GROMACS .gro file of N, CA and C in nm:
model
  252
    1UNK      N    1  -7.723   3.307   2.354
    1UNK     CA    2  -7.844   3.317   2.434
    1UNK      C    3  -7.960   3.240   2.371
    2UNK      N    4  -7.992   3.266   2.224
    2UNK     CA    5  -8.052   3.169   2.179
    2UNK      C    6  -8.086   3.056   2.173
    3UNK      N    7  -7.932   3.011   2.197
    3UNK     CA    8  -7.931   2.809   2.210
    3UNK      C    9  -7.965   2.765   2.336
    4UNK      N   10  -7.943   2.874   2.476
    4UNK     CA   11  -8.002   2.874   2.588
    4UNK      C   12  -8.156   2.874   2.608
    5UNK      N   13  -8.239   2.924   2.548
    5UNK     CA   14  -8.364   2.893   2.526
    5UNK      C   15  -8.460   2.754   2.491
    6UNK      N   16  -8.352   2.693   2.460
    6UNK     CA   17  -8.391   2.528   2.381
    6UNK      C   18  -8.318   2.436   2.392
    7UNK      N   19  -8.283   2.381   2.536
    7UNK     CA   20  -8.158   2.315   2.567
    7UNK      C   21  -8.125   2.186   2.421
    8UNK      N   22  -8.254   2.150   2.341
    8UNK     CA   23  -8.227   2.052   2.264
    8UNK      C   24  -8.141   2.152   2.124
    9UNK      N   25  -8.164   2.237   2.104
    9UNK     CA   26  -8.074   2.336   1.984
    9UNK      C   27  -7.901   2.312   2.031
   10UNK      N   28  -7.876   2.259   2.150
   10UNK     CA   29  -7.714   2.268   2.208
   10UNK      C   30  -7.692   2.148   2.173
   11UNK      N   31  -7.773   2.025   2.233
   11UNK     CA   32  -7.778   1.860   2.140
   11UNK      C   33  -7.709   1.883   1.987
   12UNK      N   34  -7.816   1.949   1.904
   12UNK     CA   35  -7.819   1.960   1.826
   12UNK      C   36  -7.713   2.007   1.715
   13UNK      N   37  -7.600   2.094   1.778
   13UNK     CA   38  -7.508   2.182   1.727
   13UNK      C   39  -7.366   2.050   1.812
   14UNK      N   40  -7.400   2.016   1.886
   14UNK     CA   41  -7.295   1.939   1.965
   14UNK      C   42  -7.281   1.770   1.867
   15UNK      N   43  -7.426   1.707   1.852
   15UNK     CA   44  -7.439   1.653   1.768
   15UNK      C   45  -7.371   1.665   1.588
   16UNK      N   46  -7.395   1.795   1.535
   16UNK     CA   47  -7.346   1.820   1.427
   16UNK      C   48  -7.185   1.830   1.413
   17UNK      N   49  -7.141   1.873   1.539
   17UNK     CA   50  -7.018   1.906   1.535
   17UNK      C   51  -6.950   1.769   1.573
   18UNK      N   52  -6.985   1.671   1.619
   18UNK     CA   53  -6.915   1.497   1.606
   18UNK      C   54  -6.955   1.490   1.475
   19UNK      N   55  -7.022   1.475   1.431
   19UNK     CA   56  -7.011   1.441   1.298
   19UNK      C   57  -6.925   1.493   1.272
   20UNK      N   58  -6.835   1.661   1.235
   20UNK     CA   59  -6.755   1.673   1.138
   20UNK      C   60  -6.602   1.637   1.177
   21UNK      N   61  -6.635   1.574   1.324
   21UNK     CA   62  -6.515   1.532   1.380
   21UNK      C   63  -6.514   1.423   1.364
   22UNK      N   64  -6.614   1.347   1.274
   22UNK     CA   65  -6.585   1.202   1.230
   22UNK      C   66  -6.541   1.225   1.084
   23UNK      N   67  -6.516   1.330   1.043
   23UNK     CA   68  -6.528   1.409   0.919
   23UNK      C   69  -6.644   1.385   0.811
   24UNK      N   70  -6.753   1.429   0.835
   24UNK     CA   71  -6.858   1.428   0.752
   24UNK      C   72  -6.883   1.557   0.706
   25UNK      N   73  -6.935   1.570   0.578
   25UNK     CA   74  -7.006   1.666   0.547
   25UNK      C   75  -7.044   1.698   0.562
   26UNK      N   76  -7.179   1.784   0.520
   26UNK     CA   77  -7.317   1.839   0.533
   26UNK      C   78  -7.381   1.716   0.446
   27UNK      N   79  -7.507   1.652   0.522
   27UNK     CA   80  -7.587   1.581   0.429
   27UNK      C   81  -7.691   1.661   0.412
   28UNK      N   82  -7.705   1.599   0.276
   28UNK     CA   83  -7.855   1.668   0.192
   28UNK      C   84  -8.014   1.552   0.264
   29UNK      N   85  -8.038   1.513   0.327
   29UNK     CA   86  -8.126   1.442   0.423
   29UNK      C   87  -8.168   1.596   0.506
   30UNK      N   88  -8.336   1.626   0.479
   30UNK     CA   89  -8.362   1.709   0.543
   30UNK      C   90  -8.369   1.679   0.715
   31UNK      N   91  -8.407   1.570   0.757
   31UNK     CA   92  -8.401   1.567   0.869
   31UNK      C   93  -8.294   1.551   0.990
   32UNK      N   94  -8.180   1.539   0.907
   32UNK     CA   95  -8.084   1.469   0.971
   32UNK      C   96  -7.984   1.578   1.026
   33UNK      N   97  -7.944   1.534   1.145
   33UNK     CA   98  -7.865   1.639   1.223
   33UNK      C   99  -7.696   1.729   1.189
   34UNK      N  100  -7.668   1.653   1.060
   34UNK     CA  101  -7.588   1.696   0.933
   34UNK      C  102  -7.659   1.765   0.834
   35UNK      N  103  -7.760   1.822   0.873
   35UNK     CA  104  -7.835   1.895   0.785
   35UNK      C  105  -7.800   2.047   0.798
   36UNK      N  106  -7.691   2.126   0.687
   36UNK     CA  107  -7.683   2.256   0.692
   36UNK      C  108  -7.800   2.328   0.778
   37UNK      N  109  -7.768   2.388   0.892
   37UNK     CA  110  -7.851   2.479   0.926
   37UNK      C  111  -7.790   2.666   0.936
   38UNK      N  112  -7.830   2.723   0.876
   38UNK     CA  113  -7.767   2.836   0.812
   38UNK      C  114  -7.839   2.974   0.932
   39UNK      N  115  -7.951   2.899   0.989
   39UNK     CA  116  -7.974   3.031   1.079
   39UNK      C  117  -8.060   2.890   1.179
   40UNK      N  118  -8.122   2.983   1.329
   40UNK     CA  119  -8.155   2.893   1.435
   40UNK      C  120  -8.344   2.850   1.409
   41UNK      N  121  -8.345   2.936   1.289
   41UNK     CA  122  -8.493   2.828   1.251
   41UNK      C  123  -8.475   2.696   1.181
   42UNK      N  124  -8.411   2.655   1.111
   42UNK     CA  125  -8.317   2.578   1.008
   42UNK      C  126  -8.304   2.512   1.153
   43UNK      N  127  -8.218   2.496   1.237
   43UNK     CA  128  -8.196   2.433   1.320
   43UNK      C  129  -8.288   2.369   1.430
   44UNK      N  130  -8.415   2.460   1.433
   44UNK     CA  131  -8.548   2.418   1.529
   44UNK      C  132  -8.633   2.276   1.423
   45UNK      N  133  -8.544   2.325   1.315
   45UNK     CA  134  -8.617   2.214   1.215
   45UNK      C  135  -8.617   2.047   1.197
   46UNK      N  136  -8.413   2.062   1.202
   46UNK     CA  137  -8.320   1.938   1.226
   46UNK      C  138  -8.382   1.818   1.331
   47UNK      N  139  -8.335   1.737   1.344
   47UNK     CA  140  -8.396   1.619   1.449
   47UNK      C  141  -8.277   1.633   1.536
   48UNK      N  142  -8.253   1.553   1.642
   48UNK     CA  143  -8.160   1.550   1.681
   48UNK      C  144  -8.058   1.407   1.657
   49UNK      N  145  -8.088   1.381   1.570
   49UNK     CA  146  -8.011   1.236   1.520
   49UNK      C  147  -7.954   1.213   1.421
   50UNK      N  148  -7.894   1.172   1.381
   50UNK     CA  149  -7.842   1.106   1.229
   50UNK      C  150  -7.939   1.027   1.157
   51UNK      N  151  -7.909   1.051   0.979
   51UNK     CA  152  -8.023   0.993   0.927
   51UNK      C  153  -7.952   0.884   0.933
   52UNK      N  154  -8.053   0.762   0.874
   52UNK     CA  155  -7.967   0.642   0.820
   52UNK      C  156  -7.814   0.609   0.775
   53UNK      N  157  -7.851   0.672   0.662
   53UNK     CA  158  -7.702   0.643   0.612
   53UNK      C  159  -7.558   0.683   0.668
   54UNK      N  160  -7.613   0.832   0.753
   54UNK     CA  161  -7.461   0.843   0.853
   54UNK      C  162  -7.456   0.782   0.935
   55UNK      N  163  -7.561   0.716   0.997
   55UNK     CA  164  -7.534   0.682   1.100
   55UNK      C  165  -7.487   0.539   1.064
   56UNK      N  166  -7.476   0.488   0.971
   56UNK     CA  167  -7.446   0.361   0.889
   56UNK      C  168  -7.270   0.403   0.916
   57UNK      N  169  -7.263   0.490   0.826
   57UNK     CA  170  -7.122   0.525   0.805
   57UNK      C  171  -7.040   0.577   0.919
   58UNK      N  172  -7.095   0.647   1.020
   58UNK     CA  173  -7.025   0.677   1.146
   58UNK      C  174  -7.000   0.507   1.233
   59UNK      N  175  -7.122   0.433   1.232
   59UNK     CA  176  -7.058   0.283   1.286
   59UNK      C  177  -6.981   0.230   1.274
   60UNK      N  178  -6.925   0.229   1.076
   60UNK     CA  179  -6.860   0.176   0.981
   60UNK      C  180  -6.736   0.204   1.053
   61UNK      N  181  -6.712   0.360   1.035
   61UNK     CA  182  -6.607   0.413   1.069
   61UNK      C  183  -6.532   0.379   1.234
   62UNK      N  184  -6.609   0.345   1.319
   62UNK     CA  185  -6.581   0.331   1.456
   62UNK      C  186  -6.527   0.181   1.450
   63UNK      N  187  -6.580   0.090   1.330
   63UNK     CA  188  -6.584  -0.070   1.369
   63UNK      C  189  -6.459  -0.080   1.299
   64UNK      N  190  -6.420   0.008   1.166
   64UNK     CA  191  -6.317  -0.017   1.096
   64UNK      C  192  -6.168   0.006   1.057
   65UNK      N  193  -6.057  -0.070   1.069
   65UNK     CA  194  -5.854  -0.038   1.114
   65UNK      C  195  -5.846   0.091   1.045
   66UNK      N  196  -5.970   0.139   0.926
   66UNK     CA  197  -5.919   0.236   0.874
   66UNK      C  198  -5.930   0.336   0.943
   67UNK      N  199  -6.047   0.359   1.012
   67UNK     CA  200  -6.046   0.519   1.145
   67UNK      C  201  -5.981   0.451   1.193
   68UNK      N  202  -5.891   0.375   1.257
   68UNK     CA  203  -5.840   0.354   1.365
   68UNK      C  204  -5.732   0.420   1.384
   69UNK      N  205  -5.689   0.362   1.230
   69UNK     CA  206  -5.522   0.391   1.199
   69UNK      C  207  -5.509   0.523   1.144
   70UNK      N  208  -5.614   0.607   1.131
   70UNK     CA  209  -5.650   0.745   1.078
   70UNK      C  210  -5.626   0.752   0.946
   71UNK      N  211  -5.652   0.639   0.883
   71UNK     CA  212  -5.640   0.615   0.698
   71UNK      C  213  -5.806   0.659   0.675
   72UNK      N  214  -5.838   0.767   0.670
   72UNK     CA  215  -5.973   0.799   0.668
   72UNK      C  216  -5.998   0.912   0.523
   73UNK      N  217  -6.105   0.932   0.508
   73UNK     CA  218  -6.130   1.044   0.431
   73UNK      C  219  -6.250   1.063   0.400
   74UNK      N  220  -6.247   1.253   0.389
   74UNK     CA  221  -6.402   1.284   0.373
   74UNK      C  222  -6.475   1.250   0.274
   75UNK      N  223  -6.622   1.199   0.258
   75UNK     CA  224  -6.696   1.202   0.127
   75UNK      C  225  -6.619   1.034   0.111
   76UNK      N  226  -6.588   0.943   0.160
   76UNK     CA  227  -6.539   0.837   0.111
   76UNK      C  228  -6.652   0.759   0.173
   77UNK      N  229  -6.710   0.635   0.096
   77UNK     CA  230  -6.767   0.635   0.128
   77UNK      C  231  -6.792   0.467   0.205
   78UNK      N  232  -6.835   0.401   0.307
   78UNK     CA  233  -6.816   0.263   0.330
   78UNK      C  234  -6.749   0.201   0.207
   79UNK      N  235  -6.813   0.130   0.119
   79UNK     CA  236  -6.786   0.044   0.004
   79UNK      C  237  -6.675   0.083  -0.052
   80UNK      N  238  -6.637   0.227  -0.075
   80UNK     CA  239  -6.493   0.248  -0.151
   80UNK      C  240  -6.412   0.266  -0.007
   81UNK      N  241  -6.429   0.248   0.103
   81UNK     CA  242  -6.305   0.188   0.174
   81UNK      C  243  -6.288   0.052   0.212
   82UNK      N  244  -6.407  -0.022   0.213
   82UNK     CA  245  -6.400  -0.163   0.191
   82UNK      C  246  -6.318  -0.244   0.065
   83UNK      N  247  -6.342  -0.164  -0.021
   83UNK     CA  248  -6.278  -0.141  -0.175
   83UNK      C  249  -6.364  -0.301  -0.282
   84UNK      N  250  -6.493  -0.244  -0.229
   84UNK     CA  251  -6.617  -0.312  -0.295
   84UNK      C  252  -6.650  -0.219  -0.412
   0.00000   0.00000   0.00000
């Protein structure tokens, strides 16, 4: 009922949850929509976007044979799958 109150809090949880289906973590970036939110104030807080750097790494991942071919892994990061 809560998340019904703030149609952008449903963005927000729908948003977080592609991310972990791109397999991401929790980022430590306060603003960013991978930002642990542990109760629905925490979450009124979040943006509704990715910070930089995931959203770097979710592109990465979309442009590159390695998600393709599902040679993926969590916490890995562009450059060590480029193998820079």
């Amino acid at each position: 009922a809560r998340l019904k109150q703030d149609p952008t809090r449903i963005v927000k949880v729908a948003m977080h949850e592609f991310g972990h289906l791109m397999n991401f973590g929790h980022c430590m970036e306060e603003g960013c929509v991978m930002n642990f939110s542990k109760n629905i104030e925490r979450l009124d807080m979040v943006s509704t976007g990715f910070c930089r750097f995931c959203l770097e790494n979710i592109r990465y991942k979309l442009e590159t044979e390695s998600w393709k071919s599902g040679k993926h892994s969590q916490g890995t990061s562009p450059a060590a799958l480029a193998g820079t």
